[in-house]
Every structure is written in structure tokens, then in C-alpha cells.
XYZ file of C-alpha atoms in Angstrom:
572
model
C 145.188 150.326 135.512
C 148.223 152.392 136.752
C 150.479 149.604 136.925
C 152.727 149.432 140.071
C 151.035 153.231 141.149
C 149.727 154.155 144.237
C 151.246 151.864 146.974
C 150.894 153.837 149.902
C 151.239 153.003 154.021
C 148.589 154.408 156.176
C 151.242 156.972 157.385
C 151.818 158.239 153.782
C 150.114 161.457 153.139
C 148.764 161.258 149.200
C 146.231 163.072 147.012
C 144.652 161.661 143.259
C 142.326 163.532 141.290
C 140.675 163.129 138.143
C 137.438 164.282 135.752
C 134.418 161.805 135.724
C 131.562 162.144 134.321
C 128.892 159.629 135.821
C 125.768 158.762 133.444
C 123.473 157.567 136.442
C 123.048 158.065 140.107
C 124.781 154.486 140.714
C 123.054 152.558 143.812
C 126.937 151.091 144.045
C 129.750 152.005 141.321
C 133.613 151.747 141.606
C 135.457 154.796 140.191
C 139.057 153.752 141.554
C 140.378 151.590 144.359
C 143.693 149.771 145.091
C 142.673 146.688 146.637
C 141.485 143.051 146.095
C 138.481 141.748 144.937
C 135.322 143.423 146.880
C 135.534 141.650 150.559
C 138.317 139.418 149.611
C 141.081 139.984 152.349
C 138.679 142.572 154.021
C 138.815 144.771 151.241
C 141.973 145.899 152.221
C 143.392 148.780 150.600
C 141.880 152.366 149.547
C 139.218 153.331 147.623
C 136.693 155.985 146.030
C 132.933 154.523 145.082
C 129.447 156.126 144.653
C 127.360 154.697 147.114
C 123.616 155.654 146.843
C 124.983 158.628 144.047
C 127.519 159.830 146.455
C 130.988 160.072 146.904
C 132.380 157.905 149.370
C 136.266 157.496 149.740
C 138.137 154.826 152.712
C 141.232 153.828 153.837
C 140.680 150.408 154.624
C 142.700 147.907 156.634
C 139.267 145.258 157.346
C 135.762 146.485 156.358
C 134.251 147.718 158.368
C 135.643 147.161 161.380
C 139.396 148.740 161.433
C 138.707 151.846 158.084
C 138.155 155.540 158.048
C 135.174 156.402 155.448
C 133.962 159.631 154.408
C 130.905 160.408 152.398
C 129.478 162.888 150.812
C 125.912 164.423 151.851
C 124.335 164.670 148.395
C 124.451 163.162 145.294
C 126.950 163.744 142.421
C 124.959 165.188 139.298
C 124.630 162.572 136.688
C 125.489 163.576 132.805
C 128.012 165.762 133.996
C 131.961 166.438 134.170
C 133.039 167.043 137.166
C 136.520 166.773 138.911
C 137.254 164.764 142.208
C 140.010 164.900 144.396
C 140.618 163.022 147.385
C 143.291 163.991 150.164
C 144.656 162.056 152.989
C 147.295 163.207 154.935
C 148.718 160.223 156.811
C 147.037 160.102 160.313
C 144.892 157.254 160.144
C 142.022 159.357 161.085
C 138.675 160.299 159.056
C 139.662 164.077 159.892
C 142.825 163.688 157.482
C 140.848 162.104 154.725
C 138.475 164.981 152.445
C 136.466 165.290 149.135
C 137.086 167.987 146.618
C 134.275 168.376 143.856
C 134.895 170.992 141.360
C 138.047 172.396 143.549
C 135.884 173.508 146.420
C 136.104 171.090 149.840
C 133.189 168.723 149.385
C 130.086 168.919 152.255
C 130.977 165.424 154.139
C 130.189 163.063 156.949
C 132.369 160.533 158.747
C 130.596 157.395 158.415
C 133.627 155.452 160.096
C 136.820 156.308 162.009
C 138.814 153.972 163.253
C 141.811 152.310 161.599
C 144.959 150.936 163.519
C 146.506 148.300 161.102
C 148.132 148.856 157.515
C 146.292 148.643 154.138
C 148.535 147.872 151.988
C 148.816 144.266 150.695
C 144.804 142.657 150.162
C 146.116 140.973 146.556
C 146.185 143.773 143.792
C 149.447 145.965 144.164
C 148.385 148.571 141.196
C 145.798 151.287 141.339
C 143.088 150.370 138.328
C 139.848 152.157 137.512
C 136.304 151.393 136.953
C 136.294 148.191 137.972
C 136.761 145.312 140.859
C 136.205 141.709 141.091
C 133.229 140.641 142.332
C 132.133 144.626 142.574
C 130.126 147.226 140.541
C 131.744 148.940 137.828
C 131.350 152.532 136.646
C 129.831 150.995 133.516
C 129.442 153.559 131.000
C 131.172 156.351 132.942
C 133.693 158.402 131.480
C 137.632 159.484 133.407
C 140.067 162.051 132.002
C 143.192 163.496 133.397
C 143.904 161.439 136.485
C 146.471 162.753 138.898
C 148.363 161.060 141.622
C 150.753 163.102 144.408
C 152.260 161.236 147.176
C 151.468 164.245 149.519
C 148.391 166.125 150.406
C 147.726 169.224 148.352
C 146.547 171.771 149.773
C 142.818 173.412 148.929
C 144.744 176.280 146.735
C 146.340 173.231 144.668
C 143.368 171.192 143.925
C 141.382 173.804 142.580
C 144.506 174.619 140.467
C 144.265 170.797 139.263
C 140.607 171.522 138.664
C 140.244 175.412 136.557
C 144.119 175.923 135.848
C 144.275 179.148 137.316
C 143.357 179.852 140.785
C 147.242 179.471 141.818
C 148.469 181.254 139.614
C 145.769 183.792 140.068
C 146.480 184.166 143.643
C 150.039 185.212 143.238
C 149.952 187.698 140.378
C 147.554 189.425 142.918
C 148.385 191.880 145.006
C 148.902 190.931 148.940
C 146.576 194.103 150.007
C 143.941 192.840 147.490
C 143.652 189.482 148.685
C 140.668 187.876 150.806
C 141.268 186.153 154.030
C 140.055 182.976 152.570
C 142.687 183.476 149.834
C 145.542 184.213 151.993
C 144.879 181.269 154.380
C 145.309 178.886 151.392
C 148.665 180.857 150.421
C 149.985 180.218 153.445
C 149.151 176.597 153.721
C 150.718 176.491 150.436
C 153.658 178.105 150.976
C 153.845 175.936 153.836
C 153.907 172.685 152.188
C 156.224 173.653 149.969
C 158.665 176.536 149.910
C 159.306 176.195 154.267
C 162.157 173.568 154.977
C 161.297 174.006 159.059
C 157.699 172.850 157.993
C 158.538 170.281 156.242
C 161.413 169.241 158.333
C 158.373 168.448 160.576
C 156.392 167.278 158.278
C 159.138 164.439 157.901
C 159.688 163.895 161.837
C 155.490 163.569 162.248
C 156.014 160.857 159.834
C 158.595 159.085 161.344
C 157.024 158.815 164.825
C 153.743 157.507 163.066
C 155.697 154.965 160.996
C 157.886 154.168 164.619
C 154.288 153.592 166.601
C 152.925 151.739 163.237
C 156.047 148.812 163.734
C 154.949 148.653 166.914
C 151.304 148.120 166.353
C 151.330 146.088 163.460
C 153.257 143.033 164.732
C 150.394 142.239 167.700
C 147.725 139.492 166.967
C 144.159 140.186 166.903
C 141.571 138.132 167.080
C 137.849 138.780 166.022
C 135.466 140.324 168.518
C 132.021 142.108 168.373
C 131.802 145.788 168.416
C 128.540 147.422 169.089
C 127.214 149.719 166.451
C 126.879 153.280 167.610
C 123.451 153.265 166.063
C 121.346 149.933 166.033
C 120.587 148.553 162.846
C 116.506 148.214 162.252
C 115.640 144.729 162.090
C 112.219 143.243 161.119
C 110.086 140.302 160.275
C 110.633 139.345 157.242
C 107.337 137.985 155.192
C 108.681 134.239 153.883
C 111.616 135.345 154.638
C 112.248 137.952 151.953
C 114.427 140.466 152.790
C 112.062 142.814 150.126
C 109.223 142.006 152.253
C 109.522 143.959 155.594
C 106.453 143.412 158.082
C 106.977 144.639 161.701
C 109.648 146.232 163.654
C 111.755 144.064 166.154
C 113.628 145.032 168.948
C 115.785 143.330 171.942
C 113.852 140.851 174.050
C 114.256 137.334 175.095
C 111.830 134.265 174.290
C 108.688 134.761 176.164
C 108.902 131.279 177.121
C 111.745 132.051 179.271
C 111.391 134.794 182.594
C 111.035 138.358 181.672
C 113.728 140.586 180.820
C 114.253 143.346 183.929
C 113.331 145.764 183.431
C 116.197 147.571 185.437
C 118.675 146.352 183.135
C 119.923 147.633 179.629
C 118.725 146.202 176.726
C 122.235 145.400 175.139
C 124.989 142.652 175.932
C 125.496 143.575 179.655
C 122.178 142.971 180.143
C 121.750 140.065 178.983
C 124.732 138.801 180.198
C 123.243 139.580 183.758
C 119.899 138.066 182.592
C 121.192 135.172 181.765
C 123.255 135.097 185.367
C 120.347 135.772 187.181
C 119.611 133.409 190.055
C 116.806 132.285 188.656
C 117.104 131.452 185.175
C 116.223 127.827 184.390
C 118.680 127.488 181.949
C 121.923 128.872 182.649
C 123.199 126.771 185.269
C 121.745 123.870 184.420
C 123.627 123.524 180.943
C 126.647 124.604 182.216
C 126.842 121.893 185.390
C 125.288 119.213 182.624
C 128.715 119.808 180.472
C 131.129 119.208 183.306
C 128.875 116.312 184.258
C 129.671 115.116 180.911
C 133.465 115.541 180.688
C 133.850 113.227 183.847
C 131.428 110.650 183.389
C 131.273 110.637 179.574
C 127.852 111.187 179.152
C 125.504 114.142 180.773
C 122.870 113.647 183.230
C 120.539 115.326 179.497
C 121.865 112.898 176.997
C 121.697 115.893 174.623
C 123.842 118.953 175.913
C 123.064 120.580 172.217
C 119.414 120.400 173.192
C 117.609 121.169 176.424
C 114.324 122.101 174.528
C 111.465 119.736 173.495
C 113.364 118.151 170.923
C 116.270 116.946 173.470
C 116.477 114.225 176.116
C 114.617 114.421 179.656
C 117.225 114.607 182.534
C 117.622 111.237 183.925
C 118.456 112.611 187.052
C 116.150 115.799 186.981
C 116.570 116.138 190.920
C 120.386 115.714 190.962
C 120.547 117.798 187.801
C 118.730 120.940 189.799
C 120.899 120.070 193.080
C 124.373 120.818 191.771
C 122.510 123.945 189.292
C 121.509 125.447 192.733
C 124.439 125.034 194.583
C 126.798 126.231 191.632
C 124.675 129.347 191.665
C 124.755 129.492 195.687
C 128.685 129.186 195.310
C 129.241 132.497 193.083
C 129.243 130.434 189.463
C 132.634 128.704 190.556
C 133.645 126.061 188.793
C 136.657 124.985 190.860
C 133.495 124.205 193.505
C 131.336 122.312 190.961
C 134.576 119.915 189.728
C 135.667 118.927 193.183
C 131.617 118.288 194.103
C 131.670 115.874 191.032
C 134.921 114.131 191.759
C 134.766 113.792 195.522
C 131.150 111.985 195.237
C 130.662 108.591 195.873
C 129.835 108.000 192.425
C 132.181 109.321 191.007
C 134.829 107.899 192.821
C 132.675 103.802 192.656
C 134.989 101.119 190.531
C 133.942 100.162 187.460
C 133.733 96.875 187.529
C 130.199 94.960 187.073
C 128.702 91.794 187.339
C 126.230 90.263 184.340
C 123.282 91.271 186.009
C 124.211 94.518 186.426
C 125.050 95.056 182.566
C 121.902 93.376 181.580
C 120.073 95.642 183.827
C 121.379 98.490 183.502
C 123.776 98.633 180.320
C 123.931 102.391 180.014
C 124.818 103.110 183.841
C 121.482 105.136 183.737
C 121.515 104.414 187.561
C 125.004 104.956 188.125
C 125.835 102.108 189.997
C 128.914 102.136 188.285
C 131.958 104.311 187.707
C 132.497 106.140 184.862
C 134.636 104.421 181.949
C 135.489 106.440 178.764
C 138.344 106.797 175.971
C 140.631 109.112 176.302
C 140.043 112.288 173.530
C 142.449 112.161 170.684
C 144.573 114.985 172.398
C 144.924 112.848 175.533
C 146.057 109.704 173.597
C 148.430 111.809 171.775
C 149.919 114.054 174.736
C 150.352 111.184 177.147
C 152.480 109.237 174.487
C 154.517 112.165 173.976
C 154.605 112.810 177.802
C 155.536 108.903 178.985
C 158.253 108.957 176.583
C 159.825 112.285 177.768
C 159.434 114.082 174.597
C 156.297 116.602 175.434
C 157.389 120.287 175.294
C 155.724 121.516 177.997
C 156.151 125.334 176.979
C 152.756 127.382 177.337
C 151.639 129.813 174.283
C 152.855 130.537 171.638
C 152.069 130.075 167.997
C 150.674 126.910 166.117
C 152.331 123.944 165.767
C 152.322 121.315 162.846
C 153.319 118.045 163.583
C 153.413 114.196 161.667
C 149.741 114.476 161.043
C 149.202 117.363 159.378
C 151.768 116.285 156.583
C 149.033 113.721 155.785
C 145.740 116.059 156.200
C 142.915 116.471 153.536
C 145.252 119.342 152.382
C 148.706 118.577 153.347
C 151.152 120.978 154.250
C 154.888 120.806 155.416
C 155.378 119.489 159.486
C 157.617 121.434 161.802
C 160.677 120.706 163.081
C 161.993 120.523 166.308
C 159.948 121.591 169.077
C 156.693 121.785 166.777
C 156.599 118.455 166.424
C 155.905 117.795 170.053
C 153.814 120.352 171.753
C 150.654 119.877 173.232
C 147.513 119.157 170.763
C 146.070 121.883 171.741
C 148.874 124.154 169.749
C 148.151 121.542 167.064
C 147.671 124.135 163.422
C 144.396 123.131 162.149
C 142.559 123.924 158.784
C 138.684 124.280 159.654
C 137.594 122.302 156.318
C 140.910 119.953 156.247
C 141.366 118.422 159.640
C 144.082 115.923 160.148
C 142.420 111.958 158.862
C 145.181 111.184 162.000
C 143.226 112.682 164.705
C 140.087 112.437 163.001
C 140.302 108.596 163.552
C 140.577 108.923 166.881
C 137.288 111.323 167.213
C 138.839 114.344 167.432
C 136.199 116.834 166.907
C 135.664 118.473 163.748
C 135.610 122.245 162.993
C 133.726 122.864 160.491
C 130.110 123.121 163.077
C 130.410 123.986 166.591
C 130.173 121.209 168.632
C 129.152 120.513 172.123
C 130.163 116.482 172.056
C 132.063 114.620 170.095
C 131.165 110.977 168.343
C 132.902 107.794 170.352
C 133.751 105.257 167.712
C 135.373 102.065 167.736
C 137.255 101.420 164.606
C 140.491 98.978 163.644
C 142.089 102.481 162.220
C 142.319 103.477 165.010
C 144.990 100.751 166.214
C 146.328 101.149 163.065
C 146.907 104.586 164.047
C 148.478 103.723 167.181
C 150.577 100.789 165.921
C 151.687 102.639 162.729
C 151.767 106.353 163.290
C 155.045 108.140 163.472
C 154.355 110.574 166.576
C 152.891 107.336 168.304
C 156.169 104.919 166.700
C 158.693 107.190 167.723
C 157.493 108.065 171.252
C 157.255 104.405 171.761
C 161.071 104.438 170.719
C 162.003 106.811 172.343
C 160.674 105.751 175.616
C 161.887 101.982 175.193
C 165.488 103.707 174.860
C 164.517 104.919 178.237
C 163.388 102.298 179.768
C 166.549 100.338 178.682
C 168.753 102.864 180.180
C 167.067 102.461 183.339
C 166.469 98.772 183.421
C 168.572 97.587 180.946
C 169.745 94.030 182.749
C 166.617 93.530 184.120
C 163.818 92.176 181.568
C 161.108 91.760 183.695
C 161.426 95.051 185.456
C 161.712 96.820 182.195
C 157.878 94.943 181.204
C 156.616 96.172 184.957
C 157.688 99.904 184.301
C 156.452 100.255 180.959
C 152.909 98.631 182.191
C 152.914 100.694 185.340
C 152.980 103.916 182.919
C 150.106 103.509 180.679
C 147.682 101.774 183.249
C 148.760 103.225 186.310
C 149.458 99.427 187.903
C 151.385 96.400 187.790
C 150.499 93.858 185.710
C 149.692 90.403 187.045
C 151.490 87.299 186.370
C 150.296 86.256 183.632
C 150.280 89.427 182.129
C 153.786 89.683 182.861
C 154.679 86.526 181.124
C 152.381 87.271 178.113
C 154.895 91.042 177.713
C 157.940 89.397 178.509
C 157.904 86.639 175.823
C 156.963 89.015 173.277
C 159.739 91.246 174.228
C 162.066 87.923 174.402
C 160.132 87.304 170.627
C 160.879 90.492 169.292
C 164.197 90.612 171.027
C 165.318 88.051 168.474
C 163.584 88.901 165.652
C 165.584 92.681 165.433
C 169.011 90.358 166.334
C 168.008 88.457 162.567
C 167.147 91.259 160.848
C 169.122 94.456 161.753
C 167.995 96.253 158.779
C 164.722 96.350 160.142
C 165.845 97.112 163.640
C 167.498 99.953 162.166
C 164.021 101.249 160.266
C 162.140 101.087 162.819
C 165.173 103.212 164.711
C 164.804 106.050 161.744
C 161.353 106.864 162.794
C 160.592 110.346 163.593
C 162.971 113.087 164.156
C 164.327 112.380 167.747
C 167.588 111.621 167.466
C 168.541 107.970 168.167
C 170.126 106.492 170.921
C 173.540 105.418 169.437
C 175.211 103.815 172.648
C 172.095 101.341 172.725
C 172.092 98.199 170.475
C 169.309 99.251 167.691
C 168.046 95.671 168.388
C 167.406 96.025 172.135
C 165.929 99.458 171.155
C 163.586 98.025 168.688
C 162.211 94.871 171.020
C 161.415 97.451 173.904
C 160.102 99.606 171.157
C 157.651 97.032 170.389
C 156.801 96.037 173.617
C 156.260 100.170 174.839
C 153.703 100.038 171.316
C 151.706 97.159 172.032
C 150.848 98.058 175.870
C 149.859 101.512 174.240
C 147.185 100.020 172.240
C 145.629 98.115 175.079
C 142.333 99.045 176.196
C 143.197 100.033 179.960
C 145.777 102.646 178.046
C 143.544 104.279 176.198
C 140.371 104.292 178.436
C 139.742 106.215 182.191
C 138.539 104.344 184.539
């Protein structure tokens, strides 16, 4: 390897040549490349391979997507010395990138041509030979004389590079006895470099790509499909080998399902307006069963991952058709569908129930009964944060880390400051290590997609409540408020903090039962400051100092305890 060699931006012309001398027609062989391990990182970087016995040389920023390729037409002769050179001169475009064989411009095609971000970075910073993790190697292949310009020689210098004497041939002739050919390379070379004016451009060029690269580079992307400008052939594969090709496929949907139309396109758009069409049996129906799901907990098909033969029947196959129908009839909107579901009688039905209503009907198959569910984990979390006043309310933005991910299957460093109290969904998470915090609490994992998530009820997740720093110190936090506001007045300090969480007051006994506790812990923190003040040091709110810490602890307590009761937690 060419150690520290060969670090070039996209908007740096360069040039490297060398001798090789291939023993086979390699299916896949790396010559040279600066870059990571093949597809690690994208492949980011640059490189020159024999693909199928040809050439092929990329600038690449994530394969294939965002590159510029170009390939040769035929083979390379095998048993043979011959010398490459590869030019690029800075424009991010497969027209600036060409193959030299033997000095002479090599007969190429531009396989891909589009590349907007940089390549440099991708893990290995030197330019090596013959080799690549995880790759081909030019095993047995021979290199000599390898060359490396950080500009783009012209076609007079690389066949100088390649026979020694065509420059200098050139201008010991004289100018009447030159070709046109000739004099059309002299004067690119002259250009490049014996012209300040030229170059002086040359430099300016430059400078306006690398101005419009700072701008570019910064923005996020995020995957999306591209369709190829060719369709790949696809076929059935006998027992699934990919060896063993039977029959041509193309496009269609399952013949189980109404016929494609035929006045439509055979690509995404069509089958984005096939599966619109008024009447597909599918569509609608799944979509309307989801939202029937987030309001009532379960959907009218018990299985929203399965509608087939292997799923649930409808229990409610009529209703289920109804509300399909008239989402369609409304122009797909689902402002329309949500208020449909929440203004309906059943919907809007207490859920209260006798005994012989649970022992006939203990699923609410019949829905003679409102809906009663727990809260998701990012609801738990976010009104905690939001009671207590500390929910940053700012939309976008980056991810956030907060308590939990400190303690995640891999843990990594929480924020501070804002981060620690934006909404879940800003909440940075690791697709194979999800927070054991959230987790608890059935937050759904990543690592599958999901269309529901398990309901569980498990003493962690009390412990979570009770013990958890975002959930400790918003309880804090808010009992510092609560004092402020009701400070001399016990009782209506209890009757605020239950009106929050349940949305009521409590009743008299309930009142009792939170005010003696408060009383209880109220002199437990007066005997034992030290733990008053512990409990004070949670999280990274700063603490009320014009508050005793004991009177701050009690209603800390007392703000906990009616957060882990069941009408906090659960809609209803």
C-alpha cells in the first residue's frame, strides 16, 4: 500500500497509472482502490477492478446509488503487460472519469452517473493494491511502475507515461509536420501546464465546485428507491437456486386479487393507483382496521399483520366494510375516518361493567363497552414530562438521548439539557439495542416491522415508574410546583396533583388515603434530610432552593405514587 497516498475530494482532478499484467480473465479482481472493505460504508471511496475481464474504474460515495462507473467494452488480454491509466478531472460526472490502455483512450461505457456526496472517508485512508477485505484479489497478477498525479493528464501525457516518447516526440517535430490529432493534444497540453489564464481557471472551477460541495454535503438523506433505467430479469428459481433459472417473471399482482388495468403502467404509479382503486378489497379495509385499533385497542380483525387465511375473521365484517366504503367515498381522508370513530356512540360509551357483562362478554367482542387501554410507553413518558412542566415542546430536529439510553443493551452517554426532555419520538434508538427502560413498558421493538405491539403486565414496570430517573425527577419537579402553587393548602395540593393524571377529583376517601401519605412522608424527609436531599439530586433539573427539600420530597412522593395508579396510566 501507498501509505497516506491518494486522498482525494470529489472536486480534485487526479490521474494514477501503472503496468499490470493479468494471468486470467478475472470474473471479479481488485487491481487498486482506496476505500473500506468491499460494501462496508457503501464502498466509499475510488476504485479500478476487472469485472467480467474488463476494466471498470468508480468514484464512489454509496454503491450504487450516489457513484460514477465506467467500463470498458472488451476484455483486457490475459498473460500480458499492459499499462492503465485512469483520469478524473473533478466534476463528479462519468464524462470526467476515462480509461487509458496502452496510452490510447480506452473504448468505454457509462454504466452509472450520478454522484452528489464526497468519497473520501469509508475506513482505509491509504491507496493499497491487489487486495480488499472481504473482496477479490488480483491473485497472481503482476504491477510495475505505478504513478499518481493530483491533476488530470492530458492524452499526450499518458501515452508519455506509457512508451516514453510520444511527448517528447511531438515537440522535436516540426509544427508544419504535425497531424491534427497531434496538435490537439499539444494544445491541451500546453494548456494544462505552461498557460497561467488556464489554469487561473482551472483553480476558480475548483473553488465554485468545492463552494457548492459545503453546501451539499451538510443536508441529510435518507434512503429511498430509485427505479433502474433498465429492469433487472427476474425468474423462478427451481428450489430456490439462484443456478437454477426456470421461467421469466414480470410485474403482475396475485391473481387472487382483481386484475391489474390494463390502462395503467406496470411500475410503482401503477400500482399505487391499483391499489387505490375503488374497488380493491384490501386497501381500505386494512387501513380503517389500524385506526380502529389505535382507539379501541384492538381491531375489528384481531390480526392487522394478517388479513389472509391464516388471520382472524372480522368480528364485525359489516361494520368493517361500512367505514372501508365510506373512507373511500370521502377521498381516502383520514381526518373523516378519526372523527367517524370518535364521535360514535361506541366509542364515546363508559367503561364501566357489571359481572354479567364481563362473564359474557370478557373481550368487548360486542362492544357494549368503551374502550380501556394503557397508554404506549411514549405516552407514559411524555405526559410525565409534560404535567411536570419540563417537556420541550420544540418540533424536529435531531435525535435525542435521554436517562434510558445510558442503561440500553449497548449503553451510550445521555444528553444534556434539552435532550433529556424532548418528545419520545426524538428518542435516539439502536435497532438491535433498544432501551430495557422503554422496553418494559412495551415499547415496540425495531428489529421486525411491526403492526402491534405486545400489552404486558409486569411489576418492572412500576418499578420503572417508581424508580426511574426521567419518571423521579418529573415527579420532583412537578411537586416543587405544586408547592409553589398550593403550598399552605395540603389538601388542595393532593386534589391538583390527582386532577392531572386522571383528569378528576378524587373522592373522599381517596383524598384521605393521599393526604396521610403525604402527612407520612412529610415527616419521614423532616427525620432524615439526607435522604430528602437524594431524592432532591435526581435528574438534571435544577432544584428548587427556596423550597424546604423536605416539603419537596413528601409532594415528590405523593406526585410518584398517583403516577403509578392504574387510572394514570390507562385511557378510558
Amino acid at each position: 500500500h501507498i501509505q497516506g497516498a491518494g486522498q482525494f475530494p470529489r472536486t480534485q482532478p487526479f490521474s494514477i497509472g501503472l503496468w499490470i499484467n493479468s494471468p486470467e480473465q478475472f470474473e471479479r479482481s481488485v487491481i487498486w482502490r482506496r476505500s473500506k472493505a468491499w460494501t462496508d460504508a457503501g464502498s466509499r471511496g475510488y476504485e479500478l477492478l476487472l469485472l467480467d475481464g474488463r476494466l471498470s474504474t468508480a468514484l464512489i460515495h454509496f454503491d450504487p446509488g450516489n457513484s460514477i462507473r465506467v467500463q470498458a467494452k472488451q476484455p483486457l488480454p490475459a498473460n500480458e503487460w499492459h499499462h492503465v491509466t485512469v483520469t478524473y478531472d473533478g466534476s463528479s460526472r462519468a464524462s470526467g472519469l476515462k480509461l487509458y490502455l496502452d496510452g490510447a483512450p480506452l473504448d468505454s461505457e457509462i454504466v452509472r452517473d450520478k454522484l452528489t456526496k464526497n468519497i473520501e472517508g469509508g475506513g482505509d485512508p491509504d491507496l493499497r493494491l491487489g487486495e480488499r477485505f472481504r473482496d477479490v484479489g488480483f491473485k497472481n497478477g503482476k504491477v510495475d511502475e505505478l504513478h499518481v498525479f493530483t491533476r488530470e493528464l492530458t492524452a499526450i501525457e499518458v501515452a508519455q507515461l506509457y512508451d516514453r516518447e510520444s511527448l517528447e516526440s511531438a515537440l522535436s517535430t516540426p509544427t508544419g509536420a504535425l497531424g491534427p490529432a497531434t496538435r490537439s493534444q499539444l494544445r491541451d497540453y500546453f494548456l494544462a501546464t505552461a498557460h497561467p489564464p488556464y489554469s487561473e481557471a482551472l483553480e476558480k472551477l475548483k473553488a465554485a465546485r468545492n463552494a457548492k460541495r459545503s453546501l451539499v454535503e451538510p443536508i441529510q438523506e435518507i434512503m429511498a428507491m430509485r427505479k433502474m433505467e433498465k429492469p433487472r430479469q427476474s425468474y423462478v428459481l427451481k428450489r430456490g437456486m439462484y443456478n437454477a433459472r426456470a421461467e421469466e417473471v414480470g410485474f403482475d399482482t396475485p391473481a387472487t386479487l382483481p386484475p391489474f388495468p390494463e390502462d395503467q403502467p406496470r411500475n410503482r404509479l401503477g400500482l399505487a393507483k391499483w391499489l387505490t382503486a375503488p374497488d380493491h378489497p384490501l386497501t381500505a379495509r386494512v387501513t380503517v382496521n389500524r385506526y380502529w385499533q389505535m382507539f379501541f385497542g384492538r381491531g375489528l380483525v384481531r390480526t392487522p399483520e394478517d388479513f389472509g387465511s391464516q388471520g382472524s375473521p372480522p368480528t364485525h365484517p359489516e361494520l368493517l366494510d361500512w367505514l372501508a366504503r365510506d373512507f373511500i367515498d370521502h377521498g381516502w381522508d383520514l381526518h373523516h375516518l378519526i372523527r367517524q370513530i370518535v364521535r360514535s356512540s361506541t366509542y364515546r360509551q363508559g367503561t364501566a361493567t357489571d359481572r354479567q357483562q364481563r362473564e359474557i362478554d370478557p373481550e368487548n367482542l360486542y362492544l357494549a363497552r368503551g374502550p380501556a387501554q394503557r397508554l404506549s410507553a411514549e405516552m407514559i413518558r411524555d405526559n410525565a414530562l409534560a404535567l411536570s412542566g419540563l417537556l420541550v415542546r420544540k418540533v424536529g430536529g435531531a435525535s435525542v438521548k435521554p436517562y434510558e439510553v445510558a442503561v440500553s443493551f449497548k449503553p451510550a452517554n445521555h444528553d444534556k439539557g434539552e435532550g433529556l426532555y424532548r418528545r419520545s419520538v426524538y428518542t435516539w434508538w439502536k435497532r438491535t439495542a433498544p432501551a430495557p427502560v422503554m422496553m418494559t413498558l412495551n415499547s415496540s421493538k425495531r428489529d421486525v416491522c411491526r403492526v402491534r405491539r405486545e400489552v404486558t403486565a409486569s411489576p418492572l414496570q412500576a418499578f420503572v415508574l417508581l424508580n426511574g430517573p426521567q419518571f423521579v425527577e418529573a415527579s420532583r419537579v412537578m411537586g416543587a410546583k405544586l408547592l409553589k402553587q398550593h403550598g399552605n393548602a395540603p389538601d388542595a395540593l393532593v386534589g391538583e396533583a390527582y386532577r392531572s393524571f386522571t383528569s378528576r377529583h378524587p373522592s373522599e376517601k381517596e383524598a384521605q388515603v393521599l393526604r396521610a401519605l403525604f402527612d407520612e412522608q412529610l415527616a419521614h424527609f423532616e427525620d432524615h434530610p439526607d435522604q430528602a436531599r437524594g431524592l432532591m439530586g435526581t435528574g438534571a433539573a435544577p432544584e428548587e432552593q427556596d423550597l424546604p427539600a423536605h416539603e419537596v420530597a413528601a409532594a415528590a412522593v405523593l406526585v410518584n405514587a398517583i403516577m403509578n395508579l392504574d387510572e394514570a396510566v390507562t385511557k378510558r
